[in-house]
Each structure stands twice: as C-alpha cells, then as structure tokens.
CSV table of C-alpha atoms and ligand atoms in Angstrom, one decimal:
chain,number,residue,atom,x,y,z
W,337,MET,CA,-6.9,-40.0,79.0
W,338,SER,CA,-3.3,-40.4,77.9
W,339,PHE,CA,-2.6,-37.4,75.7
W,340,PRO,CA,-1.4,-34.6,77.9
W,341,ALA,CA,-3.7,-31.6,78.1
W,342,ASN,CA,-1.2,-29.4,76.3
W,343,PHE,CA,-0.5,-32.0,73.6
W,344,LEU,CA,0.3,-30.2,70.3
W,345,TRP,CA,-1.8,-31.4,67.4
W,346,GLY,CA,-0.4,-30.3,64.1
W,347,ALA,CA,0.3,-31.0,60.4
W,348,ALA,CA,3.5,-30.8,58.4
W,349,THR,CA,4.7,-29.8,54.9
W,350,SER,CA,8.0,-28.7,53.5
W,351,SER,CA,9.1,-25.8,51.3
W,352,TYR,CA,10.0,-27.5,48.0
W,353,GLN,CA,7.1,-29.8,48.2
W,354,ILE,CA,4.4,-27.1,48.3
W,355,GLU,CA,5.7,-23.6,47.6
W,356,GLY,CA,6.3,-23.6,43.8
W,357,ALA,CA,7.3,-20.1,42.7
W,358,VAL,CA,10.9,-21.3,42.2
W,359,LYS,CA,11.9,-18.2,40.4
W,360,GLN,CA,9.9,-15.7,42.4
W,361,ASP,CA,11.3,-13.0,44.7
W,362,GLY,CA,15.0,-13.8,44.0
W,363,ARG,CA,14.9,-17.4,45.1
W,364,GLY,CA,18.1,-19.2,44.0
W,365,SER,CA,18.2,-22.6,42.5
W,366,SER,CA,18.4,-25.7,44.7
W,367,ILE,CA,19.7,-29.2,44.1
W,368,TRP,CA,16.1,-30.4,43.8
W,369,ASP,CA,15.5,-28.0,40.9
W,370,ASP,CA,18.5,-29.4,39.2
W,371,PHE,CA,17.5,-33.0,40.0
W,372,CYS,CA,14.0,-32.5,38.6
W,373,TYR,CA,15.3,-30.9,35.4
W,374,THR,CA,17.6,-33.9,34.8
W,375,GLU,CA,15.8,-36.3,32.6
W,376,GLY,CA,14.8,-39.6,34.1
W,377,ARG,CA,15.2,-38.6,37.7
W,378,VAL,CA,11.6,-37.9,38.8
W,379,ALA,CA,8.5,-39.8,37.8
W,380,ASN,CA,6.7,-38.2,34.8
W,381,GLY,CA,9.3,-35.5,34.6
W,382,ASP,CA,7.5,-33.7,37.4
W,383,THR,CA,9.1,-30.7,39.1
W,384,GLY,CA,8.4,-28.4,42.0
W,385,ASP,CA,8.2,-25.4,39.8
W,386,VAL,CA,4.5,-24.8,40.7
W,387,ALA,CA,3.8,-27.6,43.2
W,388,ILE,CA,0.6,-26.4,45.1
W,389,ASP,CA,1.6,-22.8,44.6
W,390,HIS,CA,1.5,-22.3,48.4
W,391,TYR,CA,3.9,-19.3,48.0
W,392,ASN,CA,1.1,-17.4,46.3
W,393,ARG,CA,-1.8,-19.0,48.1
W,394,MET,CA,-0.5,-18.9,51.6
W,395,PRO,CA,-3.3,-16.7,53.2
W,396,GLN,CA,-6.0,-19.2,52.0
W,397,ASP,CA,-3.9,-22.1,53.2
W,398,LEU,CA,-3.7,-20.5,56.6
W,399,ASP,CA,-7.4,-20.2,56.7
W,400,ILE,CA,-7.7,-24.0,56.0
W,401,MET,CA,-5.3,-24.7,58.9
W,402,SER,CA,-7.5,-22.5,61.1
W,403,GLU,CA,-10.6,-24.3,60.0
W,404,LEU,CA,-9.0,-27.7,61.0
W,405,GLY,CA,-8.2,-26.3,64.4
W,406,LEU,CA,-4.5,-27.0,64.1
W,407,HIS,CA,-2.4,-26.1,67.2
W,408,ALA,CA,0.8,-26.2,65.3
W,409,TYR,CA,2.1,-26.1,61.7
W,410,ARG,CA,5.4,-27.6,60.8
W,411,PHE,CA,6.9,-26.2,57.7
W,412,SER,CA,10.4,-25.7,56.3
W,413,ILE,CA,12.3,-22.6,55.3
W,414,ALA,CA,13.9,-22.7,51.9
W,415,TRP,CA,17.6,-21.9,52.2
W,416,PRO,CA,17.8,-20.6,48.6
W,417,ARG,CA,15.0,-18.1,49.3
W,418,ILE,CA,17.1,-16.6,52.1
W,419,LYS,CA,20.5,-16.9,50.6
W,420,PRO,CA,20.1,-17.6,46.9
W,421,LEU,CA,23.8,-18.7,46.6
W,422,GLY,CA,23.8,-20.5,49.9
W,423,ARG,CA,26.2,-17.9,51.4
W,424,GLY,CA,26.8,-14.2,51.2
W,425,GLN,CA,23.9,-12.1,49.9
W,426,ILE,CA,20.6,-12.2,51.8
W,427,GLU,CA,17.3,-12.0,49.9
W,428,THR,CA,14.9,-10.0,52.1
W,429,ARG,CA,11.9,-10.9,49.9
W,430,GLY,CA,12.4,-14.5,50.9
W,431,LEU,CA,12.5,-13.6,54.6
W,432,ASP,CA,9.4,-11.5,54.1
W,433,PHE,CA,7.5,-14.5,52.9
W,434,TYR,CA,8.2,-16.5,56.1
W,435,ASP,CA,7.5,-13.3,58.1
W,436,ARG,CA,4.0,-13.1,56.7
W,437,LEU,CA,3.5,-16.9,57.2
W,438,ILE,CA,4.6,-16.7,60.8
W,439,ASP,CA,2.5,-13.7,61.5
W,440,GLY,CA,-0.5,-15.4,59.8
W,441,LEU,CA,0.0,-18.5,62.0
W,442,LEU,CA,0.2,-16.5,65.2
W,443,ALA,CA,-2.8,-14.4,64.3
W,444,ARG,CA,-4.7,-17.7,64.0
W,445,ASN,CA,-3.3,-19.1,67.2
W,446,ILE,CA,-1.2,-21.7,65.5
W,447,THR,CA,2.3,-22.4,66.7
W,448,PRO,CA,5.0,-22.1,64.0
W,449,LEU,CA,7.4,-25.1,64.0
W,450,PRO,CA,10.0,-24.3,61.3
W,451,THR,CA,12.6,-26.7,60.1
W,452,LEU,CA,15.7,-25.0,58.7
W,453,TYR,CA,16.6,-27.6,56.2
W,454,HIS,CA,14.3,-30.0,54.3
W,455,TRP,CA,16.6,-31.0,51.4
W,456,ASP,CA,16.6,-27.9,49.2
W,457,LEU,CA,20.3,-27.2,49.3
W,458,PRO,CA,21.3,-24.2,47.2
W,459,SER,CA,22.8,-25.4,43.9
W,460,ALA,CA,25.8,-23.1,44.4
W,461,LEU,CA,26.8,-25.1,47.4
W,462,GLN,CA,26.5,-28.4,45.5
W,463,GLN,CA,29.0,-26.9,43.1
W,464,ILE,CA,31.5,-26.9,45.9
W,465,GLY,CA,30.7,-30.5,46.9
W,466,GLY,CA,27.5,-30.0,48.8
W,467,TRP,CA,27.3,-32.0,52.0
W,468,THR,CA,30.6,-33.7,51.3
W,469,ASN,CA,32.3,-30.4,51.8
W,470,ARG,CA,32.9,-29.6,55.5
W,471,GLU,CA,32.5,-25.9,54.8
W,472,VAL,CA,28.8,-26.3,54.0
W,473,ALA,CA,28.2,-27.0,57.7
W,474,ASP,CA,29.5,-23.5,58.4
W,475,HIS,CA,27.4,-22.0,55.7
W,476,PHE,CA,24.4,-23.7,57.2
W,477,ALA,CA,25.2,-22.1,60.6
W,478,GLU,CA,25.5,-18.7,59.0
W,479,TYR,CA,22.1,-19.1,57.3
W,480,THR,CA,20.6,-20.3,60.6
W,481,ALA,CA,21.9,-17.2,62.3
W,482,VAL,CA,20.1,-15.0,59.7
W,483,VAL,CA,16.8,-16.8,60.0
W,484,VAL,CA,16.8,-17.3,63.8
W,485,ASN,CA,17.7,-13.6,64.3
W,486,LYS,CA,14.9,-12.5,62.1
W,487,PHE,CA,12.2,-14.6,63.8
W,488,LYS,CA,13.5,-15.0,67.4
W,489,ASP,CA,10.7,-12.8,68.7
W,490,ARG,CA,8.0,-15.1,67.3
W,491,VAL,CA,9.4,-18.6,67.0
W,492,ASP,CA,10.0,-20.6,70.1
W,493,GLN,CA,10.9,-24.0,68.7
W,494,TRP,CA,13.3,-24.8,65.8
W,495,ALA,CA,14.3,-27.9,64.0
W,496,THR,CA,17.7,-27.9,62.4
W,497,LEU,CA,17.5,-30.7,59.8
W,498,ASN,CA,14.8,-33.0,58.4
W,499,GLU,CA,15.7,-36.7,58.0
W,500,PRO,CA,19.5,-36.4,57.4
W,501,TRP,CA,19.5,-40.2,56.7
W,502,VAL,CA,17.5,-39.4,53.5
W,503,SER,CA,19.8,-36.6,52.4
W,504,ALA,CA,22.9,-38.7,53.1
W,505,PHE,CA,22.0,-42.1,51.9
W,506,LEU,CA,19.2,-41.7,49.4
W,507,GLY,CA,21.0,-38.6,48.0
W,508,HIS,CA,24.6,-39.9,47.9
W,509,ALA,CA,24.5,-43.7,47.9
W,510,ALA,CA,21.2,-44.9,46.4
W,511,GLY,CA,21.2,-41.9,44.1
W,512,ILE,CA,17.4,-41.7,44.0
W,513,HIS,CA,17.3,-38.3,45.7
W,514,ALA,CA,19.2,-35.1,44.9
W,515,PRO,CA,22.1,-34.7,44.3
W,516,GLY,CA,21.8,-38.2,42.8
W,517,LEU,CA,25.2,-39.7,43.6
W,518,GLN,CA,26.0,-43.4,44.0
W,519,ASP,CA,29.1,-43.2,46.2
W,520,PRO,CA,29.0,-44.8,49.7
W,521,ALA,CA,32.0,-42.8,50.9
W,522,ALA,CA,30.3,-39.6,49.9
W,523,ALA,CA,27.2,-40.7,51.7
W,524,PHE,CA,29.1,-41.1,55.0
W,525,SER,CA,30.9,-37.9,54.5
W,526,ALA,CA,27.5,-36.1,54.0
W,527,ALA,CA,26.1,-38.0,57.0
W,528,HIS,CA,28.8,-36.6,59.2
W,529,HIS,CA,28.8,-33.1,57.8
W,530,LEU,CA,25.0,-32.9,58.2
W,531,MET,CA,25.4,-33.8,61.9
W,532,LEU,CA,28.2,-31.2,62.2
W,533,ALA,CA,25.9,-28.7,60.6
W,534,HIS,CA,23.2,-29.6,63.1
W,535,GLY,CA,25.5,-29.2,66.1
W,536,LYS,CA,26.7,-25.8,64.8
W,537,ALA,CA,23.2,-24.6,64.2
W,538,VAL,CA,22.2,-25.7,67.8
W,539,GLN,CA,24.9,-23.4,69.1
W,540,VAL,CA,23.7,-20.6,66.9
W,541,ILE,CA,20.2,-21.0,68.2
W,542,ARG,CA,21.5,-20.9,71.8
W,543,ASP,CA,23.5,-17.7,71.1
W,544,VAL,CA,20.8,-15.9,69.1
W,545,ALA,CA,17.6,-17.0,70.8
W,546,PRO,CA,18.6,-18.4,74.2
W,547,LYS,CA,15.0,-19.2,75.2
W,548,ALA,CA,14.1,-21.1,72.1
W,549,LYS,CA,14.0,-24.8,72.0
W,550,ALA,CA,16.4,-26.4,69.5
W,551,GLY,CA,15.9,-29.9,68.0
W,552,ILE,CA,16.2,-32.1,65.0
W,553,VAL,CA,13.8,-34.3,63.0
W,554,LEU,CA,14.9,-37.9,62.2
W,555,ASN,CA,13.2,-40.7,60.3
W,556,LEU,CA,13.5,-43.7,62.6
W,557,ALA,CA,12.1,-47.2,62.6
W,558,PRO,CA,12.6,-50.6,64.3
W,559,VAL,CA,14.9,-52.7,62.1
W,560,TYR,CA,14.5,-56.4,62.2
W,561,LEU,CA,14.4,-59.8,60.5
W,562,THR,CA,10.9,-61.2,60.0
W,563,GLU,CA,12.2,-64.7,59.7
W,564,PRO,CA,14.9,-66.6,61.7
W,565,ALA,CA,18.4,-67.2,60.3
W,566,PRO,CA,21.2,-69.4,61.5
W,567,ASP,CA,23.5,-67.6,64.0
W,568,ASP,CA,26.3,-67.5,61.5
W,569,HIS,CA,24.2,-66.0,58.6
W,570,PRO,CA,25.3,-62.6,57.3
W,571,ALA,CA,21.8,-61.3,57.7
W,572,HIS,CA,22.4,-60.6,61.4
W,573,GLN,CA,25.4,-58.3,60.8
W,574,SER,CA,23.4,-56.6,58.0
W,575,ILE,CA,20.5,-55.9,60.3
W,576,LYS,CA,23.0,-54.4,62.8
W,577,LEU,CA,24.5,-52.2,60.1
W,578,GLN,CA,21.0,-51.1,58.9
W,579,ASP,CA,20.0,-50.2,62.4
W,580,ALA,CA,23.3,-48.3,62.8
W,581,MET,CA,22.7,-46.3,59.6
W,582,LEU,CA,19.0,-45.6,60.0
W,583,ASN,CA,18.8,-45.0,63.8
W,584,ARG,CA,22.1,-45.1,65.8
W,585,TRP,CA,24.3,-42.9,63.6
W,586,TRP,CA,22.1,-39.9,64.4
W,587,LEU,CA,20.9,-40.8,67.9
W,588,ASP,CA,24.2,-42.1,69.3
W,589,SER,CA,26.2,-39.1,68.0
W,590,MET,CA,23.8,-36.7,69.6
W,591,PHE,CA,23.0,-38.5,72.9
W,592,LYS,CA,26.2,-40.6,73.4
W,593,SER,CA,28.7,-38.6,71.6
W,594,ASN,CA,29.9,-41.4,69.5
W,595,TYR,CA,29.1,-43.2,66.2
W,596,PRO,CA,28.1,-46.9,66.2
W,597,GLU,CA,31.2,-49.1,66.3
W,598,ALA,CA,29.8,-51.5,63.7
W,599,LEU,CA,30.1,-48.6,61.2
W,600,LEU,CA,33.4,-47.1,62.5
W,601,ASN,CA,34.9,-50.6,62.1
W,602,LEU,CA,34.4,-50.4,58.4
W,603,GLY,CA,37.3,-47.9,58.3
W,604,ASP,CA,38.0,-45.0,55.9
W,605,MET,CA,34.8,-45.1,53.9
W,606,VAL,CA,33.0,-44.2,57.1
W,607,THR,CA,35.5,-42.2,59.1
W,608,ASN,CA,37.2,-40.1,56.5
W,609,SER,CA,35.5,-36.8,57.3
W,610,ILE,CA,35.4,-37.1,61.1
W,611,GLN,CA,37.8,-34.8,62.9
W,612,ASP,CA,38.8,-34.4,66.6
W,613,GLY,CA,36.2,-32.4,68.5
W,614,ASP,CA,33.4,-32.9,66.0
W,615,LEU,CA,31.4,-35.2,68.2
W,616,ALA,CA,31.5,-32.7,71.0
W,617,GLU,CA,29.8,-30.2,68.7
W,618,ILE,CA,27.3,-32.8,67.5
W,619,SER,CA,26.3,-33.8,71.0
W,620,ARG,CA,25.4,-30.4,72.3
W,621,PRO,CA,22.3,-31.0,74.3
W,622,ILE,CA,19.0,-30.5,72.4
W,623,ASP,CA,15.6,-29.7,73.8
W,624,TRP,CA,13.4,-31.8,71.6
W,625,LEU,CA,13.5,-34.7,69.2
W,626,GLY,CA,11.2,-35.0,66.2
W,627,ILE,CA,10.4,-38.4,64.9
W,628,ASN,CA,9.1,-39.2,61.4
W,629,TYR,CA,7.6,-42.6,61.3
W,630,TYR,CA,5.9,-44.4,58.4
W,631,GLN,CA,6.7,-48.2,58.6
W,632,ASP,CA,9.1,-50.6,60.2
W,633,SER,CA,12.3,-51.6,58.4
W,634,ARG,CA,11.7,-55.3,57.8
W,635,SER,CA,14.0,-57.7,56.0
W,636,VAL,CA,14.2,-61.4,55.4
W,637,PRO,CA,17.3,-63.5,55.3
W,638,VAL,CA,18.2,-64.9,51.8
W,639,PHE,CA,20.0,-68.1,51.1
W,640,GLY,CA,22.1,-69.8,48.4
W,641,ASN,CA,22.2,-68.0,45.0
W,642,GLU,CA,20.0,-65.2,46.2
W,643,GLU,CA,22.4,-64.5,49.0
W,644,ALA,CA,25.3,-64.2,46.5
W,645,VAL,CA,23.2,-61.8,44.4
W,646,GLN,CA,22.3,-59.6,47.4
W,647,ALA,CA,26.0,-59.4,48.3
W,648,LEU,CA,26.8,-57.8,45.0
W,649,ASP,CA,27.6,-54.2,44.8
W,650,SER,CA,24.3,-52.5,45.2
W,651,THR,CA,25.4,-49.0,44.2
W,652,GLY,CA,27.6,-49.6,41.2
W,653,ASN,CA,30.4,-47.9,43.0
W,654,GLY,CA,31.4,-49.9,46.0
W,655,ALA,CA,28.9,-51.8,48.1
W,656,MET,CA,26.9,-50.2,50.9
W,657,PRO,CA,27.2,-51.9,54.3
W,658,GLY,CA,24.2,-53.8,55.4
W,659,ASP,CA,23.3,-55.3,52.1
W,660,ARG,CA,24.6,-58.9,52.5
W,661,GLY,CA,22.3,-61.8,53.1
W,662,ILE,CA,19.0,-59.9,53.3
W,663,ARG,CA,16.3,-58.4,51.1
W,664,MET,CA,13.3,-56.2,52.0
W,665,ALA,CA,10.4,-58.3,53.3
W,666,ASP,CA,7.1,-58.1,51.5
W,667,PRO,CA,4.8,-55.4,52.8
W,668,VAL,CA,2.3,-56.2,55.5
W,669,GLY,CA,-1.0,-54.7,56.7
W,670,GLU,CA,-3.0,-52.4,54.4
W,671,ILE,CA,-0.4,-51.6,51.7
W,672,THR,CA,-0.3,-48.0,50.7
W,673,ASP,CA,-0.1,-46.6,47.1
W,674,PHE,CA,3.7,-46.3,47.7
W,675,GLY,CA,3.8,-50.0,48.4
W,676,TRP,CA,4.6,-49.4,52.1
W,677,SER,CA,3.5,-51.5,55.0
W,678,THR,CA,1.2,-50.5,57.7
W,679,THR,CA,2.9,-51.4,61.0
W,680,PRO,CA,1.5,-49.1,63.7
W,681,ASP,CA,2.8,-51.0,66.6
W,682,GLY,CA,6.3,-50.2,65.4
W,683,LEU,CA,5.7,-46.6,66.4
W,684,ARG,CA,4.9,-47.6,70.0
W,685,ARG,CA,8.0,-49.8,70.1
W,686,LEU,CA,10.2,-47.1,68.6
W,687,LEU,CA,9.1,-44.5,71.1
W,688,VAL,CA,9.5,-46.9,74.0
W,689,MET,CA,12.9,-48.0,72.7
W,690,LEU,CA,14.1,-44.4,72.5
W,691,THR,CA,12.9,-43.8,76.1
W,692,GLU,CA,14.8,-46.9,77.3
W,693,ASP,CA,18.0,-46.6,75.3
W,694,TYR,CA,18.8,-42.9,75.7
W,695,GLU,CA,19.1,-41.5,79.2
W,696,ASN,CA,19.3,-37.9,78.2
W,697,LEU,CA,16.5,-38.1,75.6
W,698,PRO,CA,14.6,-34.8,75.5
W,699,GLU,CA,10.8,-34.5,74.9
W,700,MET,CA,9.6,-36.1,71.7
W,701,TYR,CA,7.2,-35.1,69.0
W,702,VAL,CA,6.0,-37.3,66.2
W,703,THR,CA,6.7,-34.7,63.4
W,704,GLU,CA,5.5,-36.8,60.5
W,705,ASN,CA,3.2,-39.8,60.1
W,706,GLY,CA,0.8,-40.6,57.3
W,707,CYS,CA,0.2,-42.5,54.1
W,708,ALA,CA,-0.3,-42.2,50.4
W,709,TYR,CA,-3.7,-43.2,49.1
W,710,ASP,CA,-5.6,-41.7,46.1
W,711,ASP,CA,-9.2,-42.4,46.7
W,712,PRO,CA,-11.7,-40.9,44.2
W,713,MET,CA,-13.7,-37.8,44.7
W,714,VAL,CA,-17.4,-38.6,44.5
W,715,ASP,CA,-19.9,-35.7,44.6
W,716,GLY,CA,-17.2,-33.6,46.1
W,717,LYS,CA,-16.4,-36.1,48.9
W,718,ILE,CA,-13.3,-38.2,49.3
W,719,GLU,CA,-13.8,-41.2,51.5
W,720,ASP,CA,-10.2,-42.1,52.4
W,721,SER,CA,-11.1,-44.6,55.1
W,722,ARG,CA,-7.7,-46.4,54.8
W,723,ARG,CA,-6.0,-43.1,55.7
W,724,ILE,CA,-8.4,-42.6,58.6
W,725,GLU,CA,-7.6,-46.1,59.9
W,726,TYR,CA,-3.9,-45.6,59.4
W,727,LEU,CA,-4.0,-42.4,61.4
W,728,ARG,CA,-6.2,-43.8,64.1
W,729,ALA,CA,-3.9,-46.9,64.6
W,730,HIS,CA,-0.8,-44.8,64.8
W,731,LEU,CA,-2.4,-42.3,67.2
W,732,LYS,CA,-3.4,-45.2,69.4
W,733,SER,CA,0.2,-46.4,69.3
W,734,VAL,CA,1.4,-43.0,70.4
W,735,GLU,CA,-1.1,-43.1,73.2
W,736,MET,CA,0.1,-46.5,74.3
W,737,ALA,CA,3.7,-45.3,74.2
W,738,ILE,CA,2.8,-42.4,76.4
W,739,GLU,CA,1.2,-44.8,78.9
W,740,GLU,CA,4.4,-46.8,78.8
W,741,GLY,CA,6.4,-43.7,79.8
W,742,ALA,CA,7.4,-42.1,76.5
W,743,ASP,CA,7.5,-38.3,76.8
W,744,VAL,CA,5.6,-37.4,73.6
W,745,ARG,CA,4.4,-33.9,73.4
W,746,GLY,CA,2.8,-33.6,70.0
W,747,TYR,CA,1.8,-35.2,66.7
W,748,MET,CA,2.0,-33.8,63.2
W,749,VAL,CA,0.2,-35.6,60.3
W,750,TRP,CA,2.1,-35.9,57.0
W,751,SER,CA,0.8,-34.2,55.1
W,752,LEU,CA,-1.5,-31.3,55.3
W,753,PHE,CA,-1.8,-31.1,51.5
W,754,ASP,CA,-1.1,-33.4,48.6
W,755,ASN,CA,2.3,-32.3,47.3
W,756,PHE,CA,5.5,-33.0,45.3
W,757,GLU,CA,6.6,-36.4,46.6
W,758,TRP,CA,10.3,-36.1,45.5
W,759,ALA,CA,11.4,-38.9,43.1
W,760,GLU,CA,7.7,-40.0,42.9
W,761,GLY,CA,6.6,-36.6,41.6
W,762,TYR,CA,2.9,-35.9,42.1
W,763,ARG,CA,1.7,-39.6,41.9
W,764,GLN,CA,1.8,-40.2,45.6
W,765,ARG,CA,-0.8,-38.3,47.5
W,766,PHE,CA,-0.2,-38.0,51.2
W,767,GLY,CA,-2.5,-35.1,52.0
W,768,ILE,CA,-5.5,-35.1,54.4
W,769,ILE,CA,-6.4,-32.3,52.0
W,770,HIS,CA,-6.7,-33.2,48.3
W,771,VAL,CA,-5.2,-30.8,45.8
W,772,ASP,CA,-6.2,-30.7,42.2
W,773,PHE,CA,-2.9,-29.9,40.6
W,774,ASP,CA,-4.5,-28.3,37.5
W,775,THR,CA,-6.8,-26.0,39.2
W,776,GLN,CA,-5.1,-25.8,42.6
W,777,VAL,CA,-8.5,-26.4,44.3
W,778,ARG,CA,-8.1,-27.8,47.8
W,779,THR,CA,-10.7,-30.3,49.1
W,780,LEU,CA,-10.8,-31.7,52.6
W,781,ARG,CA,-10.7,-35.5,52.5
W,782,GLU,CA,-12.7,-37.3,55.2
W,783,SER,CA,-9.4,-37.9,57.0
W,784,ALA,CA,-9.2,-34.1,57.5
W,785,HIS,CA,-12.6,-34.1,59.1
W,786,PHE,CA,-11.6,-37.0,61.2
W,787,TYR,CA,-8.4,-35.3,62.3
W,788,LYS,CA,-10.3,-32.1,63.1
W,789,GLU,CA,-12.5,-34.2,65.4
W,790,VAL,CA,-9.4,-35.8,67.0
W,791,ILE,CA,-8.1,-32.3,67.7
W,792,THR,CA,-11.4,-31.1,69.2
W,793,THR,CA,-11.8,-34.1,71.4
W,794,LYS,CA,-8.1,-34.2,72.3
W,795,GLY,CA,-7.7,-37.7,71.0
W,796,GLU,CA,-10.6,-39.2,73.0
W,797,ASN,CA,-12.4,-40.5,70.0
W,798,LEU,CA,-9.9,-43.0,68.7
W,799,GLY,CA,-11.9,-46.0,69.8
E,1554,LIG,O1,7.3,-36.4,51.7
E,1554,LIG,C1,8.2,-37.0,52.6
E,1554,LIG,C2,8.8,-35.9,53.5
E,1554,LIG,O2,9.4,-34.9,52.7
E,1554,LIG,C3,9.9,-36.4,54.4
E,1554,LIG,N1,9.4,-37.6,55.1
E,1554,LIG,C4,8.7,-38.6,54.3
E,1554,LIG,C5,7.6,-38.0,53.5
E,1554,LIG,C6,6.9,-39.1,52.7
E,1554,LIG,O3,7.8,-39.8,51.8
C-alpha cells in the first residue's frame, strides 16, 4: 500500500465560487464582482451573486462532507468579508461565518485547510492599483494577521495564496480574469508583489501562530513540445520561458531565492518592481506546498507563416514572452467539457520533478485535481464515469509518485460542488456533487460515491 496511513483525503472549493451572498453581512465588493458586472467578461453574463448559496446553506453542506467521509476540507476566506475595503475596518460578521464553518468542520472531525487568497481582491485595493501596487502586499499581511489570530486555536495549516500565476498572468496579461488587464509589465509586477505578499504572510503566521504550518498553493505542470523542432527554432526558448512563468518563477523564488534568469534577462518589463531584500522575504521557509494539477502544458512548434503570426503581439499591448514559434497542442486523452486534455502521468512526473529539483522542498499536497463533465441525471442518478476514470488515473499517478519518493501527504478533489467557474460562468461543472443552480438541490454524482469508497479503503480500490 503506497498511500501513507495518515494520508489526508479531502475536497476543495473557494469563496467566490460557492458562497454567493455578496452583499450579506457587510461584505465589501471584490474585483470579481466588478469583472462579472462588466458586460462581455463572463460567459452568459453569469455572476457569483448567488453561486451555490453556500453562505446560507453551510450547515447542510457540512453534513454532506461528513457523509462523504472527508478528512479535510480546503476552502478560502474572502478578504472582502473580513475587511470590506481591504484595509482598516474589520467586519466581525464575516469572521463569524468562518468561525461557524471551522467549528462545524471540527465537530465533524474534518480538518479545516483555509486559503487566505483565492482571487477575490477587495475592489477598494484595485482602485489603488491592485497587485501592481507594492502596498497591497502589506495590506495582505495585515489581513492575514486578523484571520490567523482569530482562528489560531483551531487551524493548524494555512495556505497564503491560490495559484498566483492565474492572478498575475490571466488577470493582467491575458485579461480573461479579473481585473482584466492586458499589460505584460503589470503582470510581472503583480507576479512579484503576490510573492512578496506570500512571504510577508508567512512571517505573520510564524509570529501569530508559531505551531501552525504555512504554505502556498501553485498550479504547476510539465511544460514541453510534443513534436521535435530544429535546434535553432524559437520554440525551444518559448518553452523555457513558459516553464519559467508557469513553474519556476514561484518555485525558484521560494526555494532558491531567485527568479529564473531567462525571465530576468528580459529586463525592465520583468524586473521593474523587484527591490533589494525582496527575495529574502519571499524565500522564508514554508512547511508545505500545495499543487493544483489538471493537465500538462503541451505545445507544438510552428513553421513559416504560422510562426510569424504566433510571434505577433498576443496581448495587444506588448508581447508576452514565450509566445514565439509555438501554439498549444491539440488536446489528448479523454477531452473534458472545458477542452482540456487528460494527461495523468504528468502529475507523477511533476511530483517527481519537484522532489528531484528542489532540495528544500517541504511536504506536498495535491490541493486540486478534477475535471469538468456535465453528464445527465437519469432517475436521480448521474453516471459520470469519465470523471471517475479521471480521478482514478490521477490518484494512481500520485501513488506511483509516492513510490518513487515524492513526499505527498494528501489529495483534494476539485471540486466538492459544481460552482462558478470564473470566466466560464456556470457552464463548466467540476463537482463530484451536482448542484441544480435554480433549486440549489445537491445530488451526489457517482464520482462522489467512488471517492467515498476511495477514502474508506484508503486508496486500495484503485485497480
Ligand atoms: O475553478 C478553478 C479554481 O478556482 C482554481 N483552480 C482551477 C479550477 C478549475 O479551473
């Protein structure tokens, strides 16, 4: 048996994706409220206003978690519920909600795994530049102090940020996430300030809750060309840059106290916000690393005219590095509703790569893994066999990685419930639990029953 006896089996969600109740109990506005209310940003004009109304249905949702036998529940705390303007005044009703949630989890023997930031930046902070403003890192540290101080007696493990790559690059360069900018320099500034915020928050956790574990959650993936290219083809440099942005920017800064040279060599666009001493803050040792994995990052080299087209400015505002001479490869394996590949061996390779490349790597958790499929409900039953196979294959990959020496301590399926899938609105369903968005009825899909069995048998039934 490869999964350690105390392996943590869990499921994950995030505040804006499930809570709804955006105007309840003094919650301030976030950049995702603003983004949703801007025409054309989110599919079908969907918003997180109601989502799955978890804010008001939390006790029933806790019972479902208990029914599944979850050991851990990964959720995020909404900064604008705690500090409606991002700084200054504290909203105790917001704290009370998470207080009830945490107590409810503990009463059911479920370990709370909160993330302090899963993309819902208070709008008031965006008005001063958001993550491109260095000050916001200090505001994040102050918010962290309030939350950690409140829950230090009951929470033993904290994540600072969720997927800062998404916040920085999808939010500030691709423009498909809030705040919707298309400015590569802003993206690198945000990428740096997010890591600075992480480092400062780690210090706060050390000071306020010295026994708690501090970590971060990154979306990582093997990055490679699926077809060969001549040695002098620009695709090779692009792959290096893609790997630097997706993986190494975050990992190297924390574990090697530097940013990848391939990016630093690009000059001001990348380095503008970095100040002396910042990397020392960012590389404060952490106790755990969360890894969100969905699919490999696969590209193909392009030639001739197509190459010239790919090299054009992809953002409308100055090209992003890593665009030249490549395009995304066609998806492989069972293709999800999102159009994503199924590449389970990539998760094994990733976990082994991390183990080999980073000497001071702490214990790891797969903090998100899952897929979007919308199988029909027939007689109250949802046979989502493709999701079951996806989960089974990825769990086997985790098991193999552990056999190969990776120190993986837990696995959280994404997601516990169908929810608001950002720019895709409600049309991508990631839940092992189906939610009828009109009636708010929750129905366990077959994958939920499968996962319950996985937990009960400690992963011995994977085949
Ligand atoms: O829904 C998101 C989540 O918020 C962050 N990780 C990826 C998931 C699926 O896109």
